[in-house]
Amino acid sequence: MENLELYLTIAGIVVAIIVILWIILRRRKNVNVTGASIGPLNLEFSEKSVEDISILSSPLAACRNERLTPPLKVKLMDEEQHILKNRKVRLEIYGENGIVSARKISGALTRNSDNDGIAIFDDLALDATGTFKIFIICEKQQISTDDIDILPPGLPIDFWNYQVGSPEYEERFDRILRFKTNERGI
């Protein structure tokens, strides 16, 4: 009987520790508590997974070797729409011919989400022209942006606002042709 009090005290302390851990870990947004495990009890902790990647802002266009504008901003959330901080977000950029070589990209292709669950890619630039798509990958989730146009240097992003045949259009078009001709060494 004297050991019974000792066993009850130890069991009470263990239950108190489990309850305290349960409360602390339930308040954390990145951890999911599914049970308990001491003797016949099961206590399981699993990290919440990314279920939703939201694009807050996506680049529209840029000139070659200039930063993509606006910067790419994504937000990470779990299935209960809680933000997920400190998660690695990776980008893959595809053009007409497949994935773009890292030599043609400047800027970081991986970022961690901040305390608000947001990852910002504000220094991306491509050393190529054409139409590109960015794939945002985090854990098992993947989402893509709309097409992004990378224009030759000297052509403004709003080039379609210039009327074909106007002096401004012809001057900019001549500048682009001169650049392309000099680039090839002709």
JSON list of N, CA and C in Angstrom, two decimals, residues 21 73 80:
[
{"chain": "A", "resi": 21, "resn": "LEU", "atom": "N", "xyz": [2.00, 19.77, -21.96]},
{"chain": "A", "resi": 21, "resn": "LEU", "atom": "CA", "xyz": [2.54, 19.66, -23.32]},
{"chain": "A", "resi": 21, "resn": "LEU", "atom": "C", "xyz": [1.44, 19.79, -24.36]},
{"chain": "A", "resi": 73, "resn": "LYS", "atom": "N", "xyz": [5.12, 37.29, -54.39]},
{"chain": "A", "resi": 73, "resn": "LYS", "atom": "CA", "xyz": [4.81, 37.12, -52.97]},
{"chain": "A", "resi": 73, "resn": "LYS", "atom": "C", "xyz": [3.84, 35.96, -52.83]},
{"chain": "A", "resi": 80, "resn": "GLU", "atom": "N", "xyz": [-6.40, 24.22, -42.06]},
{"chain": "A", "resi": 80, "resn": "GLU", "atom": "CA", "xyz": [-7.30, 25.04, -41.23]},
{"chain": "A", "resi": 80, "resn": "GLU", "atom": "C", "xyz": [-7.08, 26.52, -41.45]}
]
